mmCIF file of C-alpha atoms in Angstrom:
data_model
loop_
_atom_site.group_PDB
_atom_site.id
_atom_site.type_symbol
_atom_site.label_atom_id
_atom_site.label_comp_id
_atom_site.label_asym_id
_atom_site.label_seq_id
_atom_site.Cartn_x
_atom_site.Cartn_y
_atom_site.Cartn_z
ATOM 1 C CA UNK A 980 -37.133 -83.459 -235.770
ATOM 2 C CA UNK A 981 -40.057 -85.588 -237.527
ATOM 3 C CA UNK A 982 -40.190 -86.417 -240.553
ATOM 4 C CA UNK A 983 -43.704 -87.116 -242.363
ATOM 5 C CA UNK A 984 -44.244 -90.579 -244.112
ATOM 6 C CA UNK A 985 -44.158 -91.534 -247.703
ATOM 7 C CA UNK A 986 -47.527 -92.112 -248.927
ATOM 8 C CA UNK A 987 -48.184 -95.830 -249.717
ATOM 9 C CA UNK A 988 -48.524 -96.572 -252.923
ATOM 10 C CA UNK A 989 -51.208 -98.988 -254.105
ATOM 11 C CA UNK A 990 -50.482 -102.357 -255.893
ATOM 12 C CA UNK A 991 -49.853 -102.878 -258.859
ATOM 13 C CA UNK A 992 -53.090 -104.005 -260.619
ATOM 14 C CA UNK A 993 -52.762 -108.438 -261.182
ATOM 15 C CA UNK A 994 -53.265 -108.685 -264.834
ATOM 16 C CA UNK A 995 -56.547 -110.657 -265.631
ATOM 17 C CA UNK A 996 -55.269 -114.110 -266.493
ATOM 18 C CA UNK A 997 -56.531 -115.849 -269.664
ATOM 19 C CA UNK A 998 -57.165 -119.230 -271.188
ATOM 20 C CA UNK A 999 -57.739 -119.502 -275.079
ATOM 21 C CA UNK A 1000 -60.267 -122.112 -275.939
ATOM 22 C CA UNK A 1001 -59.191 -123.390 -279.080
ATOM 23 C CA UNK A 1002 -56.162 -122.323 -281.414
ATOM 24 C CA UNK A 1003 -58.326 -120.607 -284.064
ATOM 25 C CA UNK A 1004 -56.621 -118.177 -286.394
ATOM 26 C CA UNK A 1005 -58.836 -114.800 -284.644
ATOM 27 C CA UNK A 1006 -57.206 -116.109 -281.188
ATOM 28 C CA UNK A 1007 -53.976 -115.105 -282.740
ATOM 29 C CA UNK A 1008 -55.629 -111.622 -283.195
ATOM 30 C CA UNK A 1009 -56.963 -111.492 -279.645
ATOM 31 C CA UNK A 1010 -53.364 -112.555 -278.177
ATOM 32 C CA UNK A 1011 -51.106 -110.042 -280.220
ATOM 33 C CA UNK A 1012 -54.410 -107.343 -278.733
ATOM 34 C CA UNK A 1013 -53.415 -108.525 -275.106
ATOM 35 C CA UNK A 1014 -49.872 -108.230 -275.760
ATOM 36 C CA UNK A 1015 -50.419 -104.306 -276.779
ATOM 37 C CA UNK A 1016 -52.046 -103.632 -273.416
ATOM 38 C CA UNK A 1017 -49.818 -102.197 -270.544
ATOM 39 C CA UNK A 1018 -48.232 -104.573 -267.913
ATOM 40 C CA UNK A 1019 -51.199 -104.950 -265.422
ATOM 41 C CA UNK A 1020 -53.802 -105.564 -267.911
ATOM 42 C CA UNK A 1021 -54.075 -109.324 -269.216
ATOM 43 C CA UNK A 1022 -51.814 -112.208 -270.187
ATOM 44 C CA UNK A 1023 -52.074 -115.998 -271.497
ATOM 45 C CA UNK A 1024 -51.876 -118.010 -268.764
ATOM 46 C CA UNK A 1025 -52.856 -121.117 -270.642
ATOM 47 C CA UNK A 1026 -54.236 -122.763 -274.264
ATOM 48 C CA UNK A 1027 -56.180 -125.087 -274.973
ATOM 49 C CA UNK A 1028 -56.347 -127.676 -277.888
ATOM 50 C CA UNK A 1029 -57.845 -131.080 -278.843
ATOM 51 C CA UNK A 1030 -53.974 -131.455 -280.042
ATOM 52 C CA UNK A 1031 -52.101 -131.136 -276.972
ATOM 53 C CA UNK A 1032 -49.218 -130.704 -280.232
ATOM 54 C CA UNK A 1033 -51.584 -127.675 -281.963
ATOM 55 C CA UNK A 1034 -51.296 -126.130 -278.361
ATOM 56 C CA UNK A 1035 -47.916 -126.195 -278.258
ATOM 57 C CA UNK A 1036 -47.326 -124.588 -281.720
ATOM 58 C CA UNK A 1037 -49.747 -121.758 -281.017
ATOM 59 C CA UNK A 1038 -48.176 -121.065 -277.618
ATOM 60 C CA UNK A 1039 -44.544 -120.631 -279.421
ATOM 61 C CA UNK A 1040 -46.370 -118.342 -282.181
ATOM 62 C CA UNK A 1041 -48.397 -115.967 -279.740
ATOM 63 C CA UNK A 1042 -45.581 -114.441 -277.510
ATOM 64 C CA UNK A 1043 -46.551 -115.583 -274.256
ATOM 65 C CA UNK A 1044 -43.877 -118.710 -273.485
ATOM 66 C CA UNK A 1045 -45.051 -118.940 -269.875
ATOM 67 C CA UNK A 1046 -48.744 -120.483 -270.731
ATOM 68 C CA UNK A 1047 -49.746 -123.767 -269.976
ATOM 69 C CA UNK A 1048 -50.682 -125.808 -272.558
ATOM 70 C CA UNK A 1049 -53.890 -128.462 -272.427
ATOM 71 C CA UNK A 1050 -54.417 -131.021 -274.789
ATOM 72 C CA UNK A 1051 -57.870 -130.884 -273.926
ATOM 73 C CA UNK A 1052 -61.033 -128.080 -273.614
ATOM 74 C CA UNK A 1053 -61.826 -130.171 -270.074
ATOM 75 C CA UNK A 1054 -57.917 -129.421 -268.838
ATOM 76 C CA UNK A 1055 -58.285 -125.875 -269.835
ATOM 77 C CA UNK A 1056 -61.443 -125.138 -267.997
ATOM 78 C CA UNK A 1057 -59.910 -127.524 -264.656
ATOM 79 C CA UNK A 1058 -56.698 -125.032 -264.566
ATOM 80 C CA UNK A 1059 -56.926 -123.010 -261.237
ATOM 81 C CA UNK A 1060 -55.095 -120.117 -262.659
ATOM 82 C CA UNK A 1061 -57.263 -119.079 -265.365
ATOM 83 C CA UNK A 1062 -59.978 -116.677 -264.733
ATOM 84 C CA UNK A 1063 -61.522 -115.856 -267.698
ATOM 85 C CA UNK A 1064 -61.396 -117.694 -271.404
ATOM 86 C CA UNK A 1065 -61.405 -116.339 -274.064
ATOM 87 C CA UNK A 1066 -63.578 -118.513 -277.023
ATOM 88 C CA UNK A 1067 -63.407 -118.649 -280.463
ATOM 89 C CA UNK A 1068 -64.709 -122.355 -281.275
ATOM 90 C CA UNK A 1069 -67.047 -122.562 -284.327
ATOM 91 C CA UNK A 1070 -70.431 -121.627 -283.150
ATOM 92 C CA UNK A 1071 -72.250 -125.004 -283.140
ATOM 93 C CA UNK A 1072 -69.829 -125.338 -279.828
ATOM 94 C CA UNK A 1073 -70.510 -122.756 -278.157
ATOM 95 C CA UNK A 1074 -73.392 -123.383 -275.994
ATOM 96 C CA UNK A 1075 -71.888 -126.298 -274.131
ATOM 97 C CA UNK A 1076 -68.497 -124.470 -273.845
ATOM 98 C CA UNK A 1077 -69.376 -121.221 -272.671
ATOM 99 C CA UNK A 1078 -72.000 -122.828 -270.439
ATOM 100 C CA UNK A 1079 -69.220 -124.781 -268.894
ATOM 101 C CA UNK A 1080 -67.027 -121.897 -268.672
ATOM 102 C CA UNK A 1081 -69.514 -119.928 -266.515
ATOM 103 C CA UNK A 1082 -70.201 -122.885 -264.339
ATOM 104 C CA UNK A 1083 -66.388 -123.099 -263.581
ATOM 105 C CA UNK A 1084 -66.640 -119.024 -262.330
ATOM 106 C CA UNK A 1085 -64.595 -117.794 -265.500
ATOM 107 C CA UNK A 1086 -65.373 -114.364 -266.616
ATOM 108 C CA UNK A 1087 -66.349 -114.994 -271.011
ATOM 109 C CA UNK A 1088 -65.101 -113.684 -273.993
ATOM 110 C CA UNK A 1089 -67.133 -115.192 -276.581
ATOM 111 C CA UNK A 1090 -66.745 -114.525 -280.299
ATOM 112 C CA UNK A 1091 -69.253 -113.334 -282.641
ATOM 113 C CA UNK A 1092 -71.556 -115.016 -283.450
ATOM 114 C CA UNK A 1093 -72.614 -115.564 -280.194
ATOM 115 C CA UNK A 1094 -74.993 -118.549 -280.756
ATOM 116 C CA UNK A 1095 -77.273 -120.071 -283.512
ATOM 117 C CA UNK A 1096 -80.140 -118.750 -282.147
ATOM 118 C CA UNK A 1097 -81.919 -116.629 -278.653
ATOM 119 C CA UNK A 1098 -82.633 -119.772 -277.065
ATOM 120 C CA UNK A 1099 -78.959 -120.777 -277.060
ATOM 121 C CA UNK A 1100 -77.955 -117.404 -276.118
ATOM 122 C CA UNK A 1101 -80.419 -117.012 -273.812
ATOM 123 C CA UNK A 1102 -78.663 -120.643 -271.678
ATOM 124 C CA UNK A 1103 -75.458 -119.102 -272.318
ATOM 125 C CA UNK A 1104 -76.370 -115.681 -270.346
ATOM 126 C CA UNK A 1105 -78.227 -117.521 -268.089
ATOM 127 C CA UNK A 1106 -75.502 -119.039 -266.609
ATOM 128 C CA UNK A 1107 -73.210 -116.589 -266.942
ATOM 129 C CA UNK A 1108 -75.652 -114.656 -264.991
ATOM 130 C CA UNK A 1109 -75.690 -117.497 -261.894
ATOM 131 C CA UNK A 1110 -71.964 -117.494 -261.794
ATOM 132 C CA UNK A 1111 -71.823 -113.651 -261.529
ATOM 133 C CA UNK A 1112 -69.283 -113.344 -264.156
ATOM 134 C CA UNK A 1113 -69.026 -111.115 -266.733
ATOM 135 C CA UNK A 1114 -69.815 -112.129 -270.668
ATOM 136 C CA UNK A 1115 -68.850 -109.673 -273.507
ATOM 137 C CA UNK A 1116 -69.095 -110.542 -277.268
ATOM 138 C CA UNK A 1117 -66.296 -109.662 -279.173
ATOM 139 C CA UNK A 1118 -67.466 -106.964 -281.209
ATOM 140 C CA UNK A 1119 -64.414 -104.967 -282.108
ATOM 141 C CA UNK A 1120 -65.260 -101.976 -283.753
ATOM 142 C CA UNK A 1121 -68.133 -100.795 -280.731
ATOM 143 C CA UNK A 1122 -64.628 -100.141 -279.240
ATOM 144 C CA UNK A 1123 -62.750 -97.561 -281.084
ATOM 145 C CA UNK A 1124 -62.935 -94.257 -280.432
ATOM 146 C CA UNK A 1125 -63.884 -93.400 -283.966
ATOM 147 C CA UNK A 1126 -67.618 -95.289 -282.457
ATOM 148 C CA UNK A 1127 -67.450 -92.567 -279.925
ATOM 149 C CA UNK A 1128 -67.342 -89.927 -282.041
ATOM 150 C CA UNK A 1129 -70.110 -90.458 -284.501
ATOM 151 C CA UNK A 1130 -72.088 -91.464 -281.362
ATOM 152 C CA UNK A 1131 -71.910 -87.880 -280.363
ATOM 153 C CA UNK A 1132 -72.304 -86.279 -283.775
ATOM 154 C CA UNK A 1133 -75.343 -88.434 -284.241
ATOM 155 C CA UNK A 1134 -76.557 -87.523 -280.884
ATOM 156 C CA UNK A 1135 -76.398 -83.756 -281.865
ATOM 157 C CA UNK A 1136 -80.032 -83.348 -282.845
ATOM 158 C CA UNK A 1137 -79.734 -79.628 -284.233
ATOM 159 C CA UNK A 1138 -76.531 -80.769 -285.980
ATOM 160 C CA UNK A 1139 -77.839 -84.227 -287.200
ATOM 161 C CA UNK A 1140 -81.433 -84.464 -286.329
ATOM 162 C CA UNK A 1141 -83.543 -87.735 -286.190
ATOM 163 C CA UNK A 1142 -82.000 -90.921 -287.786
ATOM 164 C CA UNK A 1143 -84.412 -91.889 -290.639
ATOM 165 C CA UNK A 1144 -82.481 -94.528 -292.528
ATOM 166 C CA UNK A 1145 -79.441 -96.383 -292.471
ATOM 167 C CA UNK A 1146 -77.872 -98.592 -295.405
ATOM 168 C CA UNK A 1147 -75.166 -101.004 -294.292
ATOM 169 C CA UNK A 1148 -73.304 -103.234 -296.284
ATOM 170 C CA UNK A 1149 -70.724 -105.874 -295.338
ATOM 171 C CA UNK A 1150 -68.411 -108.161 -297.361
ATOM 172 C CA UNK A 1151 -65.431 -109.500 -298.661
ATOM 173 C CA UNK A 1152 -64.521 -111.353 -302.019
ATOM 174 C CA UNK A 1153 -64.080 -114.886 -300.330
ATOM 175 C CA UNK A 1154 -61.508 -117.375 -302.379
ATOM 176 C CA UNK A 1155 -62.634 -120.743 -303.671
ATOM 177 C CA UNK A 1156 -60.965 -122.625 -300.747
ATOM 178 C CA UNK A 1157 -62.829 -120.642 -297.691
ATOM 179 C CA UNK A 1158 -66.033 -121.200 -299.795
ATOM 180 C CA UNK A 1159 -65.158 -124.987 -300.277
ATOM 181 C CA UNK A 1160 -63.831 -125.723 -296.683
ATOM 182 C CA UNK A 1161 -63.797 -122.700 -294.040
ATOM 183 C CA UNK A 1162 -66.086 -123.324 -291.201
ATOM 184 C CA UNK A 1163 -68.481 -120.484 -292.015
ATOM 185 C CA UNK A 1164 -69.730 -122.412 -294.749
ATOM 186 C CA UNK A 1165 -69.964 -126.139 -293.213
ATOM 187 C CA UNK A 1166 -74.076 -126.675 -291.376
ATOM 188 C CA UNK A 1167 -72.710 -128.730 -288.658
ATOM 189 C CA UNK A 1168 -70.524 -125.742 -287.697
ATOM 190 C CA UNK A 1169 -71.231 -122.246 -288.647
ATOM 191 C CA UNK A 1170 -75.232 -122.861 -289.604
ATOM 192 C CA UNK A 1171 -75.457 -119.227 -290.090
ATOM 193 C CA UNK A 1172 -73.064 -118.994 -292.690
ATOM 194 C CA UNK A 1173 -72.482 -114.918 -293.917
ATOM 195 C CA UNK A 1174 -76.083 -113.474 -291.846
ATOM 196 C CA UNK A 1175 -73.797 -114.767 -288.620
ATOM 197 C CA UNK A 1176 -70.370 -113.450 -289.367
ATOM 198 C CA UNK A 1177 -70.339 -110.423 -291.100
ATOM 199 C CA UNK A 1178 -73.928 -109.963 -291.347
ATOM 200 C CA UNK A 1179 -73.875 -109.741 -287.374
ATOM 201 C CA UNK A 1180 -71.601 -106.280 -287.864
ATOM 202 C CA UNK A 1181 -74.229 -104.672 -290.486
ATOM 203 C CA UNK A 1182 -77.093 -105.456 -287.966
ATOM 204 C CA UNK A 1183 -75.163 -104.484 -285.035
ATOM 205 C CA UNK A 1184 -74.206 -101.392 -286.599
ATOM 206 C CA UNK A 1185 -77.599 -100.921 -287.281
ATOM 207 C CA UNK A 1186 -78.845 -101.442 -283.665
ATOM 208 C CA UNK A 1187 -75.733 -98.939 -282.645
ATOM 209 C CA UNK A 1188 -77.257 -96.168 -284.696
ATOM 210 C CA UNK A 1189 -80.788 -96.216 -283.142
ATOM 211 C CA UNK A 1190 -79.170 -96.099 -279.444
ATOM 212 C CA UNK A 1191 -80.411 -100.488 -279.867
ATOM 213 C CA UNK A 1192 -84.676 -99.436 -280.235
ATOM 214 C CA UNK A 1193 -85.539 -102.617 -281.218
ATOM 215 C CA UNK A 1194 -87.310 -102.438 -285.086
ATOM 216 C CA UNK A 1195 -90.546 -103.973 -285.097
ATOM 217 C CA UNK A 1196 -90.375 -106.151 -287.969
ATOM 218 C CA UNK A 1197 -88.321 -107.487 -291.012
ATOM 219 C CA UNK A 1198 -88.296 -108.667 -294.026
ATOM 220 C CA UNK A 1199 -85.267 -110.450 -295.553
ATOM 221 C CA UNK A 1200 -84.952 -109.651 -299.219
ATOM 222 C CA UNK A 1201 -85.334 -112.714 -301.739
ATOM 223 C CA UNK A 1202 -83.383 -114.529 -302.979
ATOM 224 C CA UNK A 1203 -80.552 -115.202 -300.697
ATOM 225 C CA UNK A 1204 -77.564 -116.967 -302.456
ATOM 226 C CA UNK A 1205 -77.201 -120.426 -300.568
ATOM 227 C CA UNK A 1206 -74.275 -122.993 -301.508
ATOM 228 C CA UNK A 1207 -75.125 -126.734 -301.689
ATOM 229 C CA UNK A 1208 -75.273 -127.408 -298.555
ATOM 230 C CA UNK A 1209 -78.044 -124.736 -297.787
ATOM 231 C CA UNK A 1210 -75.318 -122.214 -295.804
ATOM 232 C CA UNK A 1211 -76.301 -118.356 -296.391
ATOM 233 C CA UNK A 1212 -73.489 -117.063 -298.918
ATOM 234 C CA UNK A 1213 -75.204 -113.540 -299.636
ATOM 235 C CA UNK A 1214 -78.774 -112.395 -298.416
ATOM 236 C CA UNK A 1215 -80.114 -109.212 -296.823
ATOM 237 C CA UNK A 1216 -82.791 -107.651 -294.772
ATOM 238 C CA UNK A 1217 -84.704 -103.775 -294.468
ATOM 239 C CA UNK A 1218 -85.987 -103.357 -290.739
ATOM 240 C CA UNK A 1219 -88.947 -101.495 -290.063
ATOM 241 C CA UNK A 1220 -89.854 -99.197 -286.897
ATOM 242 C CA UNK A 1221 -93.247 -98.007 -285.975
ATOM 243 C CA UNK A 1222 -92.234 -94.350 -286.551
ATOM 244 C CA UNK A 1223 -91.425 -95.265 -290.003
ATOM 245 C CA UNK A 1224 -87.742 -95.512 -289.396
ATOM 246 C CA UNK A 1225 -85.959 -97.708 -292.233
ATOM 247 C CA UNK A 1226 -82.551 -99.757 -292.301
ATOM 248 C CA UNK A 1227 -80.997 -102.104 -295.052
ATOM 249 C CA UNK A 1228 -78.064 -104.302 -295.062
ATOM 250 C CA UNK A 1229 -76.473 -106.906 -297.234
ATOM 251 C CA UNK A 1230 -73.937 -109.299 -296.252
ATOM 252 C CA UNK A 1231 -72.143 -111.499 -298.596
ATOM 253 C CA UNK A 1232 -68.971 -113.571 -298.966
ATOM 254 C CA UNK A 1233 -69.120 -113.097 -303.211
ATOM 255 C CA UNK A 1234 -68.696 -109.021 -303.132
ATOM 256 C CA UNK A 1235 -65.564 -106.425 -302.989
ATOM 257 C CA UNK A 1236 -64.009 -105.752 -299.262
ATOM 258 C CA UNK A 1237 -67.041 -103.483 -297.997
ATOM 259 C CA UNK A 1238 -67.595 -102.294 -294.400
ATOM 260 C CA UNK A 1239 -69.988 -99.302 -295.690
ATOM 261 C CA UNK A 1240 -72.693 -97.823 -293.157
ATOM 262 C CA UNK A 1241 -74.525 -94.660 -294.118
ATOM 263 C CA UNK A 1242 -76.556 -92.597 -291.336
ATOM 264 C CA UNK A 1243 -79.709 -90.468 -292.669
ATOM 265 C CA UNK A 1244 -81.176 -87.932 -290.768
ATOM 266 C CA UNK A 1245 -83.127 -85.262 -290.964
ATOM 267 C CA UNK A 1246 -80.422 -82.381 -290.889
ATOM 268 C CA UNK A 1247 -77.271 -84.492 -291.854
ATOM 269 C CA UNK A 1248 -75.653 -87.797 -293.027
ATOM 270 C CA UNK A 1249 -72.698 -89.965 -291.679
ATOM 271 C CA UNK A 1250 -70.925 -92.560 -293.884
ATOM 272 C CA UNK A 1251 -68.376 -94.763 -292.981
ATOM 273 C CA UNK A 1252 -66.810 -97.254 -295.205
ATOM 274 C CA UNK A 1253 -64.159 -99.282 -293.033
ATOM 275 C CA UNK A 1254 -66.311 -99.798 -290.265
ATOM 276 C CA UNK A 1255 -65.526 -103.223 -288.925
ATOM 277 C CA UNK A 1256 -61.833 -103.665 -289.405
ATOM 278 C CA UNK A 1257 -60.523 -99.887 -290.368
ATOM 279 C CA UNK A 1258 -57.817 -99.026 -293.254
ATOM 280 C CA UNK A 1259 -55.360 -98.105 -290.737
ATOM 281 C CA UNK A 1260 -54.826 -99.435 -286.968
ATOM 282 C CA UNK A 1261 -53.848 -96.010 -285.052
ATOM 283 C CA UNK A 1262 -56.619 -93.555 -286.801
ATOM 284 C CA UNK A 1263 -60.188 -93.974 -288.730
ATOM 285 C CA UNK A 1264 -62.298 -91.649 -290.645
ATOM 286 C CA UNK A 1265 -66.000 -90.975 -291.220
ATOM 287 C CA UNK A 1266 -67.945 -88.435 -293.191
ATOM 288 C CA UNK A 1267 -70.601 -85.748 -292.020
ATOM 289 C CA UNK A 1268 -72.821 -83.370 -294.012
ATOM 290 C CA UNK A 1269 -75.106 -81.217 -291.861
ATOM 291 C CA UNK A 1270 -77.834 -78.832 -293.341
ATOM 292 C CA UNK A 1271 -76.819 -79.253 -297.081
ATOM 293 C CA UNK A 1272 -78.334 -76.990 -299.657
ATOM 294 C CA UNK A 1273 -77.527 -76.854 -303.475
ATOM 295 C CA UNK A 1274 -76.130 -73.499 -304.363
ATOM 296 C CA UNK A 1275 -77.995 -71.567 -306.475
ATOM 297 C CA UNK A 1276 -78.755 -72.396 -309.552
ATOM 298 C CA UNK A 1277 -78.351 -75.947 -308.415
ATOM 299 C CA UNK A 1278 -74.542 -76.224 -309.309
ATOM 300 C CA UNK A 1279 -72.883 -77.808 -306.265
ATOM 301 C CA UNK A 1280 -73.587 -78.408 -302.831
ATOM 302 C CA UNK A 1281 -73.412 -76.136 -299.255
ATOM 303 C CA UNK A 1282 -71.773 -76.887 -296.983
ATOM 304 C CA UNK A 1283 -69.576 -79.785 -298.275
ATOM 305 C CA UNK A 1284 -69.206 -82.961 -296.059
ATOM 306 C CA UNK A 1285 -66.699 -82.844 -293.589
ATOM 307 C CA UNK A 1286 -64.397 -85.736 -293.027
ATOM 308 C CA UNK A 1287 -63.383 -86.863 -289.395
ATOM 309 C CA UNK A 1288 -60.287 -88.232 -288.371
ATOM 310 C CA UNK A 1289 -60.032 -90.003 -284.818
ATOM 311 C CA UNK A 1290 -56.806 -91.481 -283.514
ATOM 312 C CA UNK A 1291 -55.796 -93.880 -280.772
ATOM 313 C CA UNK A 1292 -52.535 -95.345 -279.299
ATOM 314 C CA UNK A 1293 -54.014 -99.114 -279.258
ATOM 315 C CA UNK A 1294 -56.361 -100.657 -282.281
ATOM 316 C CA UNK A 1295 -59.829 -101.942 -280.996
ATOM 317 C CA UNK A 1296 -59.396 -105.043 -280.463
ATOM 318 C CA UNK A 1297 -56.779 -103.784 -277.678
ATOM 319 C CA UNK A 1298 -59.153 -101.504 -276.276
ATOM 320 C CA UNK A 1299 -61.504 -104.185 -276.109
ATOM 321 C CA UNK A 1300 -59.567 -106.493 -274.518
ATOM 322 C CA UNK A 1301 -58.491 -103.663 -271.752
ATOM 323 C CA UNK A 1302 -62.292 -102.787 -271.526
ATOM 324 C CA UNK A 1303 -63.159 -106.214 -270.610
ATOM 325 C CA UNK A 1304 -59.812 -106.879 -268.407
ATOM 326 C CA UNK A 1305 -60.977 -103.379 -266.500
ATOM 327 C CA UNK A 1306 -64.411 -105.426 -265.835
ATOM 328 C CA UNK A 1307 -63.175 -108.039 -264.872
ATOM 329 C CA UNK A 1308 -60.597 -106.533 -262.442
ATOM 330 C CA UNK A 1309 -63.425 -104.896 -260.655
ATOM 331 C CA UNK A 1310 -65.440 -107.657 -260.193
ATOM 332 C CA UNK A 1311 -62.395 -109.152 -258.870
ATOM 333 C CA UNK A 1312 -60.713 -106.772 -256.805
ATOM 334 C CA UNK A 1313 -63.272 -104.056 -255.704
ATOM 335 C CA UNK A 1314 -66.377 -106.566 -255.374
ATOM 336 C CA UNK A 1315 -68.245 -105.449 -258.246
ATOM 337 C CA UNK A 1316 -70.659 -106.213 -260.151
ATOM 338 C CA UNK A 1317 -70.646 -107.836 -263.643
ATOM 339 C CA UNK A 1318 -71.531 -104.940 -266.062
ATOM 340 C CA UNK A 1319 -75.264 -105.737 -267.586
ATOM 341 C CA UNK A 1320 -74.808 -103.795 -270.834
ATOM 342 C CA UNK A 1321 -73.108 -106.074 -273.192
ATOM 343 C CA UNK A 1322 -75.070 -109.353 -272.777
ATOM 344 C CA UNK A 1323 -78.287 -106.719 -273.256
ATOM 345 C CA UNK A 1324 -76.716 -105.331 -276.829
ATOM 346 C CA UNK A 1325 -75.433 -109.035 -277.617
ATOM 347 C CA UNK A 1326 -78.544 -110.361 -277.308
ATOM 348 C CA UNK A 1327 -80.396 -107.769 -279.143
ATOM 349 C CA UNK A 1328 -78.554 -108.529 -281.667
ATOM 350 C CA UNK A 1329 -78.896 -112.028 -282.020
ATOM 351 C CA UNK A 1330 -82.858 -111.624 -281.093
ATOM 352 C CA UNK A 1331 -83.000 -109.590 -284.800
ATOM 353 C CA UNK A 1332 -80.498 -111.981 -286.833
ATOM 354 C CA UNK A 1333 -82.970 -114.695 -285.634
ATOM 355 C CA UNK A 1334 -85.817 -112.594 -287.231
ATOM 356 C CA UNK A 1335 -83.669 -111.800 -290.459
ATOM 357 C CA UNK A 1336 -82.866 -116.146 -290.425
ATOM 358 C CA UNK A 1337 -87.084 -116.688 -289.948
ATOM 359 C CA UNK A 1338 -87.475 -114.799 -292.833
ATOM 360 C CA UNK A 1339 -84.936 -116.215 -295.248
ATOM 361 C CA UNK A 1340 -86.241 -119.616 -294.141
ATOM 362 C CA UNK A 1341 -90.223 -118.355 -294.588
ATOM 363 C CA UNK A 1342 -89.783 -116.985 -298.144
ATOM 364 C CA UNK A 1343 -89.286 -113.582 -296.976
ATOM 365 C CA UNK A 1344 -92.278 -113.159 -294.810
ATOM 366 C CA UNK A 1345 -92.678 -109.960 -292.629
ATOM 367 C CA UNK A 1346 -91.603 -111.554 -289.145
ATOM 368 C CA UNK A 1347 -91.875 -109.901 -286.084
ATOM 369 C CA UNK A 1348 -89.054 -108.939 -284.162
ATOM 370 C CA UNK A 1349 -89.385 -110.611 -280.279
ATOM 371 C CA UNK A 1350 -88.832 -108.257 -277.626
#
């Protein structure tokens, strides 16, 4: 009598094992995201502080009571048991710190904004690129499923047609203390001020919509508000294409919560207004009108816009963190390679926001967009 064998199963996947750089208030948003993901995916293996004491405190708050704590960046990067690092620092730091992490072999989850300018970026990639590890930016919302979907509906070109403008508009009322004290607003930490934080979504959002065709020039629009230090509070930009393509955004820390991007194409229009950080966690809406007409005698509107609805079991800063995890396990475990495409969008972006900062800085001057 034989009996046939049970197939083997495979392993378990080894969760991709973190160290947080710093003990900034979006690491707690990034550890709570890891905590989300099903066993296999990531964990905390260690933190690290300047305040071996701050380390401590944020290990107790994040959920993750096995992680080392380091009273020093140095220690974090020297622990054998991380392999990637997550980094949040202010961006002023970042070049020598994410340098460092890719010349320890750490895979790099660096927050937005990425650098101050290209030429930081571009050291940052480069050695990311020598140490064959991957680099993501941690641009949230390119993860939700919601992106998906307007992706295709945009990409319908009997539906939607040819993108001809976009407007986007990001910002949030900010209170007297973040304008007095927050890092955004200090030059020796966050030069870039509101054109690197939020205004990084509105020109990301615009890269997003044009599949990332680089525009061929700007112009940032005048008079940019500026505190006393000479940080960007408020300013804006329109882009320019050669086929006459148009975008627009404003940033600002001094208007109403806005996260508004409208679409314009020839046969239809997308808006979203929650784009970066949506009204609810588990679903997220957008707008489409395709073909509209007035009805005769120009008394309403046909078709109406159709709203969208798109849910998903994990918000995106989850599915980011699983999308970079998945990366990283393959480079790991199945010998492959680091995945090219988001340094390429990150630094696309940051090529442009240096265009939009040339301008501000050259009295709005139309400034040419490097490739």
């Amino acid at each position: 009598m034989s009996s046939s064998a049970a197939p083997v199963q495979p392993p378990p996947p080894r969760p991709v094992r973190f160290g947080i750089l710093g003990c900034a208030d979006i690491a707690r948003k990034i550890s709570r995201a890891m905590r989300m993901l099903p066993p296999g995916a990531a964990t905390v293996a260690a933190v690290g502080s300047r305040s071996e004491d701050k380390a401590r405190r944020f290990v107790a708050e994040i959920g993750f009571p096995a992680a080392r704590v380091h009273g020093s960046y140095e220690s974090l990067l020297g622990d054998p048991d991380v392999e990637a690092v997550y980094l949040p620092l202010p961006t002023s730091l970042h070049v020598p710190w994410a340098t460092a992490v890719a010349a320890r072999g750490k895979h790099l989850l660096l927050e937005k904004p990425t650098a101050l300018c290209a030429a930081e970026l571009d050291a940052i990639l480069g050695a990311c690129d020598a140490s064959g590890i991957q680099f993501m930016d941690t641009t949230m919302w390119i993860h939700n499923p919601r992106t998906a979907k307007m992706r295709e509906i945009v990409s319908d070109k009997d539906a939607f047609g040819d993108i001809r403008v976009i407007n986007s508009m990001c910002g949030f009322r900010a209170s007297e203390e973040f304008l007095k004290n927050d890092i955004r607003v200090k030059p020796d930490l966050d030069a870039l001020g509101v054109l690197g934080d939020v205004g990084w979504y509105c020109i990301r959002s615009i890269l997003w919509a044009v599949d990332y065709e680089m525009p061929e020039t700007v112009i940032a629009h005048r008079h940019p508000v500026k505190n006393q230090a000479g940080v960007l509070l408020a300013c804006g930009a329109t882009l320019y294409w050669a086929d006459g393509k148009t975008a627009n955004f404003n940033c600002s820390f001094l208007t109403n919560l806005a996260f508004d991007v409208t679409l314009y194409g020839t046969n239809g229009t997308l808006h979203v207004t929650d784009l970066v950080i949506p009204y609810e966690e588990n679903s997220a809406e957008f707008s489409v009108a395709s073909k509209s007409n007035f009805i005769k005698p120009t008394i309403g509107w046909d078709p109406l816009p159709r709203k969208h609805v798109v849910t998903t079991d994990l918000p995106q800063e989850a599915l980011m963190v699983q999308e970079f995890t998945r990366l990283v396990q393959n480079i790991r475990d199945a010998g492959g390679r680091p995945e090219g495409k988001w340094p390429a969008i990150t630094q696309k972006t940051q090529l442009v926001l240096d265009a939009v900062k040339a301008s501000i800085d050259k009295g709005s001057e139309p400034i040419e967009v490097a490739s």
